[in-house]
Short mmCIF file of C-alpha atoms in Angstrom, two decimals:
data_model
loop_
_atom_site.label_atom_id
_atom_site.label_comp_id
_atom_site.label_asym_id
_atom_site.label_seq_id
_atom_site.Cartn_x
_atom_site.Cartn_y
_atom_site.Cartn_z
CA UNK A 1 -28.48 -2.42 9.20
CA UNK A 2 -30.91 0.74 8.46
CA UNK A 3 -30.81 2.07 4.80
CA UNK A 4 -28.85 4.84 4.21
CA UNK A 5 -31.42 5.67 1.35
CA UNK A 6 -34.64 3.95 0.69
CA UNK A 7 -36.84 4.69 -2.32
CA UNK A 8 -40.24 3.52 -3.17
CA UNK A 9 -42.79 4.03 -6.01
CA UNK A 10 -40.86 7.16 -6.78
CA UNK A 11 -42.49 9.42 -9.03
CA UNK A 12 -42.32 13.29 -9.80
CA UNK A 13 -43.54 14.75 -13.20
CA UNK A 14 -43.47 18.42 -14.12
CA UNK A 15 -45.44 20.89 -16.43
CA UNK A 16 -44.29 22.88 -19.08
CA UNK A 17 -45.51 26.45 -20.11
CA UNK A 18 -45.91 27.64 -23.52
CA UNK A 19 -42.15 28.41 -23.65
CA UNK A 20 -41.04 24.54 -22.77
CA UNK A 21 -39.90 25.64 -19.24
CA UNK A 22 -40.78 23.52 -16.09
CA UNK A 23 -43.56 24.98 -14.44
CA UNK A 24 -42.15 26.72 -10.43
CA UNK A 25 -45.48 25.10 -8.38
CA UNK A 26 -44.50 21.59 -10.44
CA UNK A 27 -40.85 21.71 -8.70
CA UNK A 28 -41.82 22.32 -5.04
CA UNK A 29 -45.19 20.81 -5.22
CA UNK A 30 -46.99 17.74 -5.91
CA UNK A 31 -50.27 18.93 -7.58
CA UNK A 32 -52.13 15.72 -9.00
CA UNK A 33 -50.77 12.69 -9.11
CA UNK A 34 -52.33 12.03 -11.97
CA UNK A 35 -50.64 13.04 -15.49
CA UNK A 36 -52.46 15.91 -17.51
CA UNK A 37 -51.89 16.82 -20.83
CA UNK A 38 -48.61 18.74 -21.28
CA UNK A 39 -47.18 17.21 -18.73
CA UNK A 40 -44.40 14.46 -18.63
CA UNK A 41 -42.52 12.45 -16.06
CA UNK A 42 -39.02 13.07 -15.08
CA UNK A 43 -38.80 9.85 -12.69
CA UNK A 44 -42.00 7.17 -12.86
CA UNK A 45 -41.93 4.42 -10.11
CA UNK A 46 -38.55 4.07 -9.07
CA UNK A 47 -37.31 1.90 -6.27
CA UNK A 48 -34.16 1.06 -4.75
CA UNK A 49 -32.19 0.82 -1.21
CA UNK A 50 -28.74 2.17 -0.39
CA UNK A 51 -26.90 0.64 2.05
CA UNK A 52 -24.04 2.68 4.60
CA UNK A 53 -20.70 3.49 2.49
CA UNK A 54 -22.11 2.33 -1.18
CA UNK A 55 -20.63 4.32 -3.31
CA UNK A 56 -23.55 4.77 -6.70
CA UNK A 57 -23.17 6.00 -10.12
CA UNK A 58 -26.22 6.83 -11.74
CA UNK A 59 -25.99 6.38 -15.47
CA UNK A 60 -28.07 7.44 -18.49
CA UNK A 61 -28.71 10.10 -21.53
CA UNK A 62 -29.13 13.81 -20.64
CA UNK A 63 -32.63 14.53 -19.61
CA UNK A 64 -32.82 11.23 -18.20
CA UNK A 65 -34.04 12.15 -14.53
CA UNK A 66 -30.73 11.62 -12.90
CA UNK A 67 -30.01 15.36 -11.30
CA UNK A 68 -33.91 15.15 -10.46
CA UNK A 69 -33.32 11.77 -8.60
CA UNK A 70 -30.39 13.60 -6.62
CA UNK A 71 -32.77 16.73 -5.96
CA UNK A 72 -35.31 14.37 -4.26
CA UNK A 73 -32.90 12.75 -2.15
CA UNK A 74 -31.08 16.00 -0.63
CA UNK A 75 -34.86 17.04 -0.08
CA UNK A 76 -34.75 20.24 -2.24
CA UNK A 77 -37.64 18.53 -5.01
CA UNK A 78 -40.88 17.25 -2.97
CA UNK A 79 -41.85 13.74 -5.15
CA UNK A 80 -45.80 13.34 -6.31
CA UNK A 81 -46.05 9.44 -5.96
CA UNK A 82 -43.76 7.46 -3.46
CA UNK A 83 -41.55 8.27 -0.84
CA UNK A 84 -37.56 9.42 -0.29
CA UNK A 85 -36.26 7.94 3.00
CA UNK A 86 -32.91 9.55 4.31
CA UNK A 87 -30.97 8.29 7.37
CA UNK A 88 -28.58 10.65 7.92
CA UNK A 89 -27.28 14.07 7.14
CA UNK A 90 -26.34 14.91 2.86
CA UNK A 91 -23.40 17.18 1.71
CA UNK A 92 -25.14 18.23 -1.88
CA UNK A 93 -22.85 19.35 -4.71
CA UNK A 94 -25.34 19.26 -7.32
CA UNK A 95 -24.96 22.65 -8.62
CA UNK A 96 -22.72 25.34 -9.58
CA UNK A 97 -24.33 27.97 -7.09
CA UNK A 98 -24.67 25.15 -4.19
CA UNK A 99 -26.53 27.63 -1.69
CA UNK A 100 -24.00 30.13 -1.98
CA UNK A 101 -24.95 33.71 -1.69
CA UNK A 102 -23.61 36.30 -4.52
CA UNK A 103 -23.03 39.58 -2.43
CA UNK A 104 -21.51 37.40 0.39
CA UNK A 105 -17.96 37.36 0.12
CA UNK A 106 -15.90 33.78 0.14
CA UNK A 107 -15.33 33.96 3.92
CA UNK A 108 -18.94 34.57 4.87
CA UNK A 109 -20.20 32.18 2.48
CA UNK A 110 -17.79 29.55 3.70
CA UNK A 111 -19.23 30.28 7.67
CA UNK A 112 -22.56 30.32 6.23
CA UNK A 113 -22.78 26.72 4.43
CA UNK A 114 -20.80 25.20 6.73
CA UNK A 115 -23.12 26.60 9.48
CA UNK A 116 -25.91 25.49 7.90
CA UNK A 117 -24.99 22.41 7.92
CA UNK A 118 -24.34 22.01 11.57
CA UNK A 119 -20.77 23.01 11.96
CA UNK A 120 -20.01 24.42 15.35
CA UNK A 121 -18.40 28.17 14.91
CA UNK A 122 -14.85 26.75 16.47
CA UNK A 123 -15.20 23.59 14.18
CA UNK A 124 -15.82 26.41 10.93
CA UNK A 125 -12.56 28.39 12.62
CA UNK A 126 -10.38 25.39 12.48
CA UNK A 127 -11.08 23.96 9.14
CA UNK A 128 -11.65 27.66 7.34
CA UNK A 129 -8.13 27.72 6.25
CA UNK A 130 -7.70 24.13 4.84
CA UNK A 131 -10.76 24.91 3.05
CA UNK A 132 -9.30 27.89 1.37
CA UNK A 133 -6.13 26.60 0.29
CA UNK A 134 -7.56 23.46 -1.30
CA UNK A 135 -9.93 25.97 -3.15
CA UNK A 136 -7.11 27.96 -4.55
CA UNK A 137 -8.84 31.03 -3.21
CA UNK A 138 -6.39 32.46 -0.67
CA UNK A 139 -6.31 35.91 -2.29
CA UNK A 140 -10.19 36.10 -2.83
CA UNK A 141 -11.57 35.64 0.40
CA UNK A 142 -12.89 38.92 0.86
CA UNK A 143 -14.13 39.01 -3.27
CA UNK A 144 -17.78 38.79 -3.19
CA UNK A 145 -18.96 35.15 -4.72
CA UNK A 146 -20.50 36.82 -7.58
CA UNK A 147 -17.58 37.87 -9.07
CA UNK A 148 -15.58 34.33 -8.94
CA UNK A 149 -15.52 32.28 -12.04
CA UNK A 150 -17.53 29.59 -12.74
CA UNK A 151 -14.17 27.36 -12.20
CA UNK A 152 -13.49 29.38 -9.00
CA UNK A 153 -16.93 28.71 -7.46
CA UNK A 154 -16.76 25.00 -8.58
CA UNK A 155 -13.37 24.99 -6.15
CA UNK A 156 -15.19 26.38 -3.27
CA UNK A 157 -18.63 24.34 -3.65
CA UNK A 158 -16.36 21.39 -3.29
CA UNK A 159 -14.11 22.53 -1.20
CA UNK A 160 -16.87 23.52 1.83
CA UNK A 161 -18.99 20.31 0.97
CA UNK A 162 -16.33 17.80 1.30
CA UNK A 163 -15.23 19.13 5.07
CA UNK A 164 -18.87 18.03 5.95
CA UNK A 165 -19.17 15.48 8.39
CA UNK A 166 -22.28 14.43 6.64
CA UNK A 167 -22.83 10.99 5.72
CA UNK A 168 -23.91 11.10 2.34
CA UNK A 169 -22.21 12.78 -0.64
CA UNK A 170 -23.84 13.77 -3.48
CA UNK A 171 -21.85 14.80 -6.67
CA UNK A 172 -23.50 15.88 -10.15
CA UNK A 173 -21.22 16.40 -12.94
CA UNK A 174 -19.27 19.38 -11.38
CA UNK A 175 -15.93 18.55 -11.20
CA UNK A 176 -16.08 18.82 -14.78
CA UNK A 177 -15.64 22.51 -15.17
CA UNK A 178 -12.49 22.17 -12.75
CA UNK A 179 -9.00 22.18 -14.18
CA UNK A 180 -6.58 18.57 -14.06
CA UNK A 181 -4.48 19.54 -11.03
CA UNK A 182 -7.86 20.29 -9.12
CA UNK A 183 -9.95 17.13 -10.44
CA UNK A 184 -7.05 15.58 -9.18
CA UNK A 185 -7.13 16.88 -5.80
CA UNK A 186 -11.29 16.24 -6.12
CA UNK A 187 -10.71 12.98 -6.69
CA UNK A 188 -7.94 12.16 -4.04
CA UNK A 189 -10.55 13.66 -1.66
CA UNK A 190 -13.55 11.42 -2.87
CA UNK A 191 -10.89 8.72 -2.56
CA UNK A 192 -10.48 9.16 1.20
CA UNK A 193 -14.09 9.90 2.07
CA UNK A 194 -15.09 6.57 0.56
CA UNK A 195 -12.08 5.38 2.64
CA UNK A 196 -14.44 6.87 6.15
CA UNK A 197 -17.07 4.88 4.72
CA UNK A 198 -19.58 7.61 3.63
CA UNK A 199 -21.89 6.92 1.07
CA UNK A 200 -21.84 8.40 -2.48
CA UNK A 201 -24.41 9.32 -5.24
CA UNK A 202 -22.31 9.88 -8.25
CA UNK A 203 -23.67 11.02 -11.60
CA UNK A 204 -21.42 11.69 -14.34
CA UNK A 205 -21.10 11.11 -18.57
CA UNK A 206 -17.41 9.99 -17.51
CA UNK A 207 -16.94 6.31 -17.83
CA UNK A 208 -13.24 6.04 -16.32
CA UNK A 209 -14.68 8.15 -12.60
CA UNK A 210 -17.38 5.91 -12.61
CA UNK A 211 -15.62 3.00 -13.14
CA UNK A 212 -13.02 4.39 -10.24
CA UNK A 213 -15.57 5.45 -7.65
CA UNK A 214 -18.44 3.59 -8.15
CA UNK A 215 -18.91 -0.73 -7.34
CA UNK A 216 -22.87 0.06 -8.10
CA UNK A 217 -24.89 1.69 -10.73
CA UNK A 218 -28.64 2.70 -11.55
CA UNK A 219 -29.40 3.27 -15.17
CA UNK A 220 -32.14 5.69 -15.69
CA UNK A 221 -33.85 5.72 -19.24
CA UNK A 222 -36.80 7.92 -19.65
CA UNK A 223 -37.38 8.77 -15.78
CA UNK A 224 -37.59 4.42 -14.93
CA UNK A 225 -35.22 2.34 -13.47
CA UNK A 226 -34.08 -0.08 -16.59
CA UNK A 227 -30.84 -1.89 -14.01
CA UNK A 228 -29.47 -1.71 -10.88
CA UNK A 229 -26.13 -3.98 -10.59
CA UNK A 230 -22.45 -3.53 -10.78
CA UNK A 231 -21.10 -0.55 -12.02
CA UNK A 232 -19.78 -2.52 -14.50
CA UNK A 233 -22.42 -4.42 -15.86
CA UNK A 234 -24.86 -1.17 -15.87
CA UNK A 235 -22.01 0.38 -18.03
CA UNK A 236 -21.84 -2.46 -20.42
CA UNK A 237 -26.14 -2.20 -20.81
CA UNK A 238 -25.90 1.46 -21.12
CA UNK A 239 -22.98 1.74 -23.98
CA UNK A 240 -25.32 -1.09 -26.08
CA UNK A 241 -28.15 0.57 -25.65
CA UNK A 242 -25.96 3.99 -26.65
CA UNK A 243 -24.71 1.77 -29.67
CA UNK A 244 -27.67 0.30 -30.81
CA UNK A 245 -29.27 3.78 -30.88
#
């Protein structure tokens, strides 16, 4: 069976400026694979394989590398040692913005992710309105995306990325800006496309929706892999170490 993910040697560092903030030509270019001074590693030989409908929750402290390891594998963060294998196409909700375009109302937003992402124009017409009403967004389709609310553009993000036929989900932390009755809905939906055997990257601070989606975890502590097991078992390392700190 091919990999649905296969990491190797995985290693990306970035630069900060005077001011603390990552340097632009560190995000979207490997300079020198060798560390210079004022600059630190986000993710330091990592390696791990993913196999077809694994379903991963990526645990550890903020700052960890865990939104940089999901960055690198829906190929929007180029790595400076190693490599990022992908079989298959990625739905990325990694982000509050998520591609979307602020003077582009919901409706032509909506066309223009899910054409990006290979959806025929019929396919788009079919699923547009499904996509609406599970966003809650039925009177705001012509409202340009910059004036939703953060919780509103959270419900579309999700909304458009879940009708992907893509293989490979990727969710960072935000379906926790959503309301109950939609995390509820979010998670029914993750439910079923686990169910159609796609394969999920899952990072979160929430115990109980890792516990619930997730039969695998990575544990990132200072950019290195520290365990890759059961869910539960990475959970059980990660609170001790939490504890002991």
């Amino acid at each position: 069976m091919t990999a649905a993910i296969e990491v190797k040697g995985l290693g990306v560092h970035f630069r900060r400026n005077r001011r603390g903030r990552r340097n632009f030509k560190d995000l979207f270019a490997g300079a020198s694979r060798r560390s210079r001074p004022g600059q630190f590693w986000a993710l330091r030989d990592v390696s791990f394989t993913v196999q077809p409908g694994e379903s991963i929750g990526i645990v550890g402290r903020n700052g960890q590398g865990k939104s940089t390891l999901l960055r690198l594998v829906a190929g929007v963060l180029l790595p400076d040692d190693g490599s990022v294998t992908v079989n298959g196409g990625v739905a990325p909700l990694i982000e509050l913005t998520g591609g979307f375009v602020g003077d582009l109302t919901v409706r032509e937003n909506v066309n223009l992710m899910a054409g990006l992402h290979g959806m025929a124009r019929d396919e788009i017409g079919r699923r547009y309105d499904g996509m609406i009403v599970f966003a809650e967004l039925e009177e705001f389709q012509e409202t340009p995306y910059k004036h939703l609310s953060n919780g509103m553009k959270v419900r579309l993000a999700f909304s458009v990325v879940s009708q992907l036929d893509e293989p490979i989900l990727l969710v960072d932390e935000v379906l926790a800006v959503g309301d109950k009755g939609f995390r509820d809905k979010c998670y029914q939906r993750i439910d079923e496309l686990l169910a159609e055997g796609r394969t999920l990257f899952f990072v979160s601070h929430n115990e109980r929706d890792l516990r619930r989606f997730c039969t695998r975890g990575l544990y990132l502590d200072k950019g290195a892999l520290v365990l890759d097991a059961g869910i539960n078992e990475v959970l059980d390392r990660y609170n001790a170490d939490s504890a002991a700190r």
